[in-house]
Amino acid sequence: MNGLERTDGDSPVNEMRNQSMHFEPVNESAQYLLQRTKYRPKVAVICGSGLATLGTLVEKPDVFPYEDIPNFPVSTAPGHKSRLLFGILNGVQVMLMQGRFHLYEGYSIYMCAMPVRVMHLVGIKSLIVSNAAGGLNSKFKVGDVMMLQDHVNLQGFVGINPLAGRTDTRFGPHFFATNHAYDRKWRAKCRQIMEDLGLGDHCREGVYSMVGGPNFETPAELRLLRMLGIDAIGMSTVHEALTAVQCGMSLFAFSLITNACITDYEVDQGASVAEVMETAHNREEDLKIIVGRLVAAMGSETQAL
Ligand SMILES: O=P(O)(O)O[C@H]1O[C@H](CO)[C@@H](O)[C@H]1O
């Protein structure tokens, strides 16, 4: 054990440290939920922009508006419903977030990632994270699904990281490897599911990164991101993924490529929320089947845990 891993929340030195996550408010949110639902899910889903419709898969749901959950943030982004569902999806108990939190909403990186810590205290072992993203890789087409093999934590480069600051080992270790953050078995499963559905040509794999937003990127920024080896760009997911891995969850994440990133100054058209929503809407039925089958696979695996 080193000095960073202690759990002495009220020590004077911790008072001087930044506003990183405390155990008690997260636990209060988790206990609020556990006391009000009979479900004890081990699988969770985070719905990206325009993908809240995945929530329609959940049968017999217990519905918790975020505003009712103590210490929980409230969604303000377009296409995010701001409610948490507990219920059954393809025969598996799930916890599903219809709405996530972004830096551009004014929340700290700790608050953006806080629901994942709530999931951990609820008992979640496997997590599916979805997002809408712009396609930087020129081979990608609008409507493709990019499974995250990896990410670049741009905010982390300058110390903006939900794991920074005081660490409470009840949320996992301070230092840990991230070379297998995204569990390759779920990528193999997703590829198989998409091939079975005749969607193999739309199944991609690559590197995601997150900017702060809310504006979409300039052509110069997009060219820089492409040089960094980034295939898809969004404004979310990285902080959730890191928090999930720290908590020991098995993670699958995918980007729906909702728009092509435009780096040519001669093109008049630019990225828009309307295009993001339209693509999400067009792909929702396929994504429901894919996510449903992935949840079923995760459910069989976590049953034994
Ligand atoms: O990452 P999700 O929440 O899917 O949302 C993506 O879509 C929004 C832009 O339309 C941004 O918030 C971007 O991050």
Coordinates of C-alpha atoms and ligand atoms in Angstrom, one line a residue:
M1 CA 0.0 0.0 0.0
N2 CA 1.4 3.4 -0.8
G3 CA 0.3 6.9 0.3
L4 CA -2.0 7.3 -2.7
E5 CA -4.1 4.3 -1.8
R6 CA -5.3 5.1 1.6
T7 CA -9.0 5.5 2.4
D8 CA -8.6 8.1 5.2
G9 CA -11.1 10.5 3.6
D10 CA -10.9 13.2 6.2
S11 CA -7.2 13.6 6.8
P12 CA -5.9 17.2 6.5
V13 CA -3.8 16.4 3.5
N14 CA -6.8 15.0 1.7
E15 CA -8.7 18.2 2.5
M16 CA -6.0 20.1 0.5
R17 CA -6.3 17.8 -2.5
N18 CA -8.6 18.5 -5.4
Q19 CA -12.3 17.7 -5.5
S20 CA -11.8 14.0 -6.5
M21 CA -14.5 11.4 -5.8
H22 CA -15.5 10.6 -2.3
F23 CA -17.0 7.2 -1.4
E24 CA -20.0 8.4 0.6
P25 CA -22.0 10.3 -1.9
V26 CA -21.5 7.6 -4.5
N27 CA -22.6 5.0 -2.0
E28 CA -25.6 7.1 -1.1
S29 CA -26.7 7.0 -4.7
A30 CA -26.1 3.3 -5.0
Q31 CA -28.0 2.5 -1.7
Y32 CA -30.9 4.7 -2.8
L33 CA -31.3 2.6 -6.0
L34 CA -30.7 -0.8 -4.3
Q35 CA -33.4 0.0 -1.7
R36 CA -35.9 0.8 -4.5
T37 CA -35.4 -2.0 -7.0
K38 CA -35.6 -5.7 -6.6
Y39 CA -33.1 -6.2 -9.5
R40 CA -29.5 -7.0 -8.8
P41 CA -27.9 -6.6 -12.3
K42 CA -24.4 -7.5 -13.2
V43 CA -24.6 -6.0 -16.7
A44 CA -25.0 -2.3 -17.5
V45 CA -25.5 -0.2 -20.6
I46 CA -24.8 3.5 -21.2
C47 CA -26.8 4.9 -24.1
G48 CA -25.0 7.5 -26.3
S49 CA -26.5 10.5 -28.1
G50 CA -29.7 9.5 -29.9
L51 CA -29.4 5.9 -28.6
A52 CA -31.7 6.2 -25.5
T53 CA -34.1 4.1 -27.6
L54 CA -32.0 1.1 -26.5
G55 CA -34.0 1.6 -23.3
T56 CA -37.1 0.3 -25.0
L57 CA -35.5 -3.2 -24.8
V58 CA -35.8 -3.2 -21.0
E59 CA -38.8 -5.1 -19.8
K60 CA -40.6 -4.6 -16.5
P61 CA -38.4 -1.5 -15.8
D62 CA -38.0 0.3 -12.5
V63 CA -37.4 3.9 -13.7
F64 CA -35.4 6.4 -11.8
P65 CA -35.2 10.0 -13.2
Y66 CA -31.7 11.2 -12.5
E67 CA -33.1 14.2 -10.6
D68 CA -34.6 11.9 -8.0
I69 CA -31.3 10.1 -7.3
P70 CA -29.3 11.7 -4.5
N71 CA -26.0 13.3 -5.6
F72 CA -26.6 12.2 -9.3
P73 CA -26.1 14.7 -12.1
V74 CA -28.9 15.5 -14.6
S75 CA -28.6 15.1 -18.3
T76 CA -28.8 18.2 -20.4
A77 CA -27.4 17.1 -23.7
P78 CA -29.5 16.6 -26.8
G79 CA -30.8 13.0 -27.2
H80 CA -30.1 12.1 -23.6
K81 CA -33.2 11.2 -21.5
S82 CA -31.9 11.6 -18.0
R83 CA -33.2 8.4 -16.4
L84 CA -31.9 5.1 -15.2
L85 CA -33.7 1.9 -15.8
F86 CA -33.4 -1.4 -14.0
G87 CA -35.1 -4.4 -15.6
I88 CA -34.8 -7.4 -17.9
L89 CA -33.1 -7.3 -21.3
N90 CA -33.1 -10.5 -23.3
G91 CA -33.6 -12.5 -20.0
V92 CA -30.7 -10.7 -18.3
Q93 CA -31.1 -8.2 -15.4
V94 CA -29.6 -4.9 -16.5
M95 CA -29.0 -1.3 -15.4
L96 CA -29.3 1.0 -18.3
M97 CA -28.4 4.7 -18.4
Q98 CA -30.6 6.7 -20.8
G99 CA -28.3 9.7 -20.8
R100 CA -24.7 10.4 -19.8
F101 CA -22.7 13.4 -18.7
H102 CA -20.2 15.5 -20.7
L103 CA -17.6 18.1 -19.8
Y104 CA -19.4 20.6 -22.0
E105 CA -22.5 20.4 -19.7
G106 CA -20.3 22.0 -17.0
Y107 CA -19.8 18.9 -14.9
S108 CA -16.3 18.0 -13.7
I109 CA -14.7 14.9 -15.1
Y110 CA -15.4 13.2 -11.7
M111 CA -19.1 13.9 -12.0
C112 CA -19.1 12.7 -15.6
A113 CA -17.7 9.4 -14.5
M114 CA -19.5 9.1 -11.2
P115 CA -22.4 6.9 -12.4
V116 CA -19.9 4.2 -13.3
R117 CA -18.8 4.1 -9.7
V118 CA -22.4 3.9 -8.7
M119 CA -22.7 0.9 -11.0
H120 CA -19.7 -0.7 -9.3
L121 CA -21.4 -0.4 -5.9
V122 CA -24.6 -1.7 -7.3
G123 CA -22.7 -4.9 -8.4
I124 CA -22.1 -4.4 -12.1
K125 CA -19.4 -6.6 -13.6
S126 CA -19.8 -6.0 -17.4
L127 CA -20.5 -2.7 -19.1
I128 CA -21.5 -1.7 -22.6
V129 CA -20.8 1.9 -23.5
S130 CA -22.2 3.4 -26.6
N131 CA -21.6 6.8 -28.2
A132 CA -22.1 8.8 -31.3
A133 CA -18.9 9.9 -33.0
G134 CA -17.5 11.5 -36.1
G135 CA -15.6 9.2 -38.4
L136 CA -12.0 10.4 -38.9
N137 CA -10.8 7.2 -40.6
S138 CA -11.4 7.8 -44.2
K139 CA -12.5 4.2 -44.7
F140 CA -15.4 4.6 -42.3
K141 CA -18.9 5.3 -43.6
V142 CA -21.7 7.0 -41.8
G143 CA -23.8 4.3 -40.1
D144 CA -20.8 2.1 -39.4
V145 CA -20.2 0.7 -35.9
M146 CA -16.7 1.1 -34.6
M147 CA -15.8 -1.2 -31.7
L148 CA -13.3 0.5 -29.5
Q149 CA -10.0 -1.3 -29.4
D150 CA -8.4 1.5 -27.6
H151 CA -8.6 5.2 -26.8
V152 CA -6.4 8.3 -26.5
N153 CA -7.2 10.2 -23.2
L154 CA -6.4 13.7 -24.4
Q155 CA -7.8 15.3 -21.2
G156 CA -5.6 12.8 -19.2
F157 CA -2.5 14.3 -20.9
V158 CA -3.1 17.5 -18.9
G159 CA -4.2 15.9 -15.7
I160 CA -7.9 16.0 -16.2
N161 CA -8.7 12.4 -15.3
P162 CA -11.6 11.0 -13.1
L163 CA -9.1 8.8 -11.4
A164 CA -6.8 11.6 -10.3
G165 CA -6.6 12.9 -6.8
R166 CA -7.4 10.9 -3.7
T167 CA -8.0 7.3 -4.3
D168 CA -10.4 5.1 -2.4
T169 CA -9.4 1.5 -2.9
R170 CA -13.1 0.5 -2.7
F171 CA -13.2 1.9 -6.3
G172 CA -10.1 -0.1 -7.3
P173 CA -6.4 0.5 -7.5
H174 CA -4.7 3.8 -8.3
F175 CA -2.3 2.4 -10.8
F176 CA -3.3 -0.2 -13.3
A177 CA -2.6 -1.4 -16.8
T178 CA -4.9 -0.3 -19.7
N179 CA -3.6 -2.3 -22.6
H180 CA -6.6 -4.5 -22.5
A181 CA -9.1 -1.9 -21.2
Y182 CA -11.6 -3.0 -23.9
D183 CA -12.2 -6.7 -23.5
R184 CA -11.3 -8.4 -26.8
K185 CA -13.8 -11.2 -26.3
W186 CA -16.7 -8.8 -26.6
R187 CA -15.3 -7.4 -29.8
A188 CA -15.1 -10.9 -31.2
K189 CA -18.7 -11.5 -30.1
C190 CA -19.9 -8.3 -31.6
R191 CA -18.2 -9.0 -34.9
Q192 CA -19.8 -12.4 -35.0
I193 CA -23.3 -10.9 -34.2
M194 CA -22.9 -8.3 -36.9
E195 CA -21.8 -10.9 -39.4
D196 CA -24.7 -13.1 -38.5
L197 CA -27.0 -10.2 -39.2
G198 CA -25.4 -9.5 -42.5
L199 CA -23.8 -6.3 -41.2
G200 CA -20.2 -7.5 -41.3
D201 CA -19.2 -4.7 -43.7
H202 CA -20.4 -2.1 -41.2
C203 CA -18.3 -3.6 -38.3
R204 CA -15.1 -1.6 -37.7
E205 CA -12.5 -1.5 -35.0
G206 CA -10.4 1.4 -34.0
V207 CA -9.2 4.1 -31.6
Y208 CA -11.6 6.6 -30.1
S209 CA -10.8 9.9 -28.5
M210 CA -12.8 12.6 -26.8
V211 CA -12.7 16.4 -27.0
G212 CA -14.4 18.7 -24.5
G213 CA -17.0 20.2 -26.9
P214 CA -19.6 21.5 -27.2
N215 CA -18.4 22.8 -30.6
F216 CA -17.5 20.3 -33.2
E217 CA -13.8 20.3 -34.2
T218 CA -12.1 22.6 -36.7
P219 CA -10.5 21.1 -39.8
A220 CA -7.1 21.8 -38.3
E221 CA -8.0 20.0 -35.1
L222 CA -9.4 17.1 -37.1
R223 CA -6.2 16.8 -39.1
L224 CA -4.2 16.8 -35.9
L225 CA -6.4 14.1 -34.3
R226 CA -6.1 12.0 -37.4
M227 CA -2.3 12.3 -37.2
L228 CA -2.5 11.0 -33.6
G229 CA -4.0 7.8 -35.0
I230 CA -7.6 8.4 -33.9
D231 CA -10.3 6.8 -36.0
A232 CA -13.4 8.3 -34.3
I233 CA -13.9 11.4 -32.3
G234 CA -16.6 12.2 -29.8
M235 CA -17.1 14.0 -26.5
S236 CA -17.6 11.2 -24.0
T237 CA -16.7 7.6 -23.1
V238 CA -13.0 7.8 -22.2
H239 CA -13.7 8.8 -18.5
E240 CA -16.4 6.1 -18.2
A241 CA -14.1 3.5 -19.7
L242 CA -11.2 4.3 -17.4
T243 CA -13.4 4.3 -14.3
A244 CA -15.0 1.0 -15.3
V245 CA -11.6 -0.6 -15.8
Q246 CA -10.4 0.7 -12.5
C247 CA -13.5 -0.8 -10.8
G248 CA -12.6 -4.2 -12.5
M249 CA -15.4 -4.3 -15.0
S250 CA -15.3 -6.2 -18.3
L251 CA -15.8 -3.5 -20.9
F252 CA -17.2 -3.3 -24.4
A253 CA -17.6 0.1 -26.1
F254 CA -18.7 1.1 -29.6
S255 CA -19.1 4.3 -31.6
L256 CA -21.9 4.7 -34.0
I257 CA -20.3 6.7 -36.8
T258 CA -22.9 9.4 -37.2
N259 CA -21.1 11.8 -39.4
A260 CA -17.9 12.0 -41.5
C261 CA -15.4 14.5 -40.1
I262 CA -14.9 17.3 -42.7
T263 CA -11.4 18.5 -43.1
D264 CA -11.8 20.1 -46.5
Y265 CA -12.4 23.9 -46.4
E266 CA -14.1 23.7 -49.8
V267 CA -17.0 21.6 -48.4
D268 CA -19.8 23.9 -47.2
Q269 CA -21.5 21.3 -45.0
G270 CA -20.4 20.9 -41.4
A271 CA -21.2 18.5 -38.5
S272 CA -24.5 19.0 -36.8
V273 CA -26.5 17.5 -33.9
A274 CA -29.3 17.0 -36.4
E275 CA -27.1 14.7 -38.5
V276 CA -26.0 12.8 -35.4
M277 CA -29.6 12.3 -34.3
E278 CA -30.7 11.3 -37.8
T279 CA -28.0 8.6 -38.2
A280 CA -28.7 7.3 -34.7
H281 CA -32.4 7.0 -35.6
N282 CA -31.6 5.2 -38.8
R283 CA -29.5 2.6 -37.1
E284 CA -31.5 2.1 -33.9
E285 CA -33.2 -1.2 -34.9
D286 CA -29.9 -2.9 -35.8
L287 CA -28.2 -1.5 -32.7
K288 CA -31.0 -2.9 -30.5
I289 CA -30.4 -6.4 -31.9
I290 CA -26.7 -6.1 -31.5
V291 CA -26.8 -4.8 -27.9
G292 CA -29.5 -7.3 -27.0
R293 CA -27.4 -10.2 -28.1
L294 CA -24.3 -8.8 -26.4
V295 CA -26.2 -8.4 -23.2
A296 CA -27.3 -12.0 -23.4
A297 CA -23.7 -13.1 -23.9
M298 CA -22.5 -11.0 -20.9
G299 CA -25.4 -12.3 -18.8
S300 CA -24.4 -15.9 -19.3
E301 CA -20.9 -15.1 -18.3
T302 CA -21.7 -13.0 -15.3
Q303 CA -24.2 -15.5 -13.9
A304 CA -21.5 -17.5 -12.4
L305 CA -19.8 -14.5 -10.7
Ligands
LIG1 O1 -20.8 10.7 -26.8 P1 -22.3 10.8 -26.9 O2 -22.9 11.1 -25.6 O3 -22.9 9.7 -27.6 O4 -22.6 12.2 -27.7 C1 -22.0 12.6 -28.9 O5 -22.9 13.3 -29.6 C2 -22.9 14.7 -29.1 C3 -22.8 15.6 -30.4 O6 -23.9 15.5 -31.1 C4 -21.7 14.8 -28.2 O7 -22.1 14.9 -26.9 C5 -20.9 13.6 -28.5 O8 -20.1 13.2 -27.4

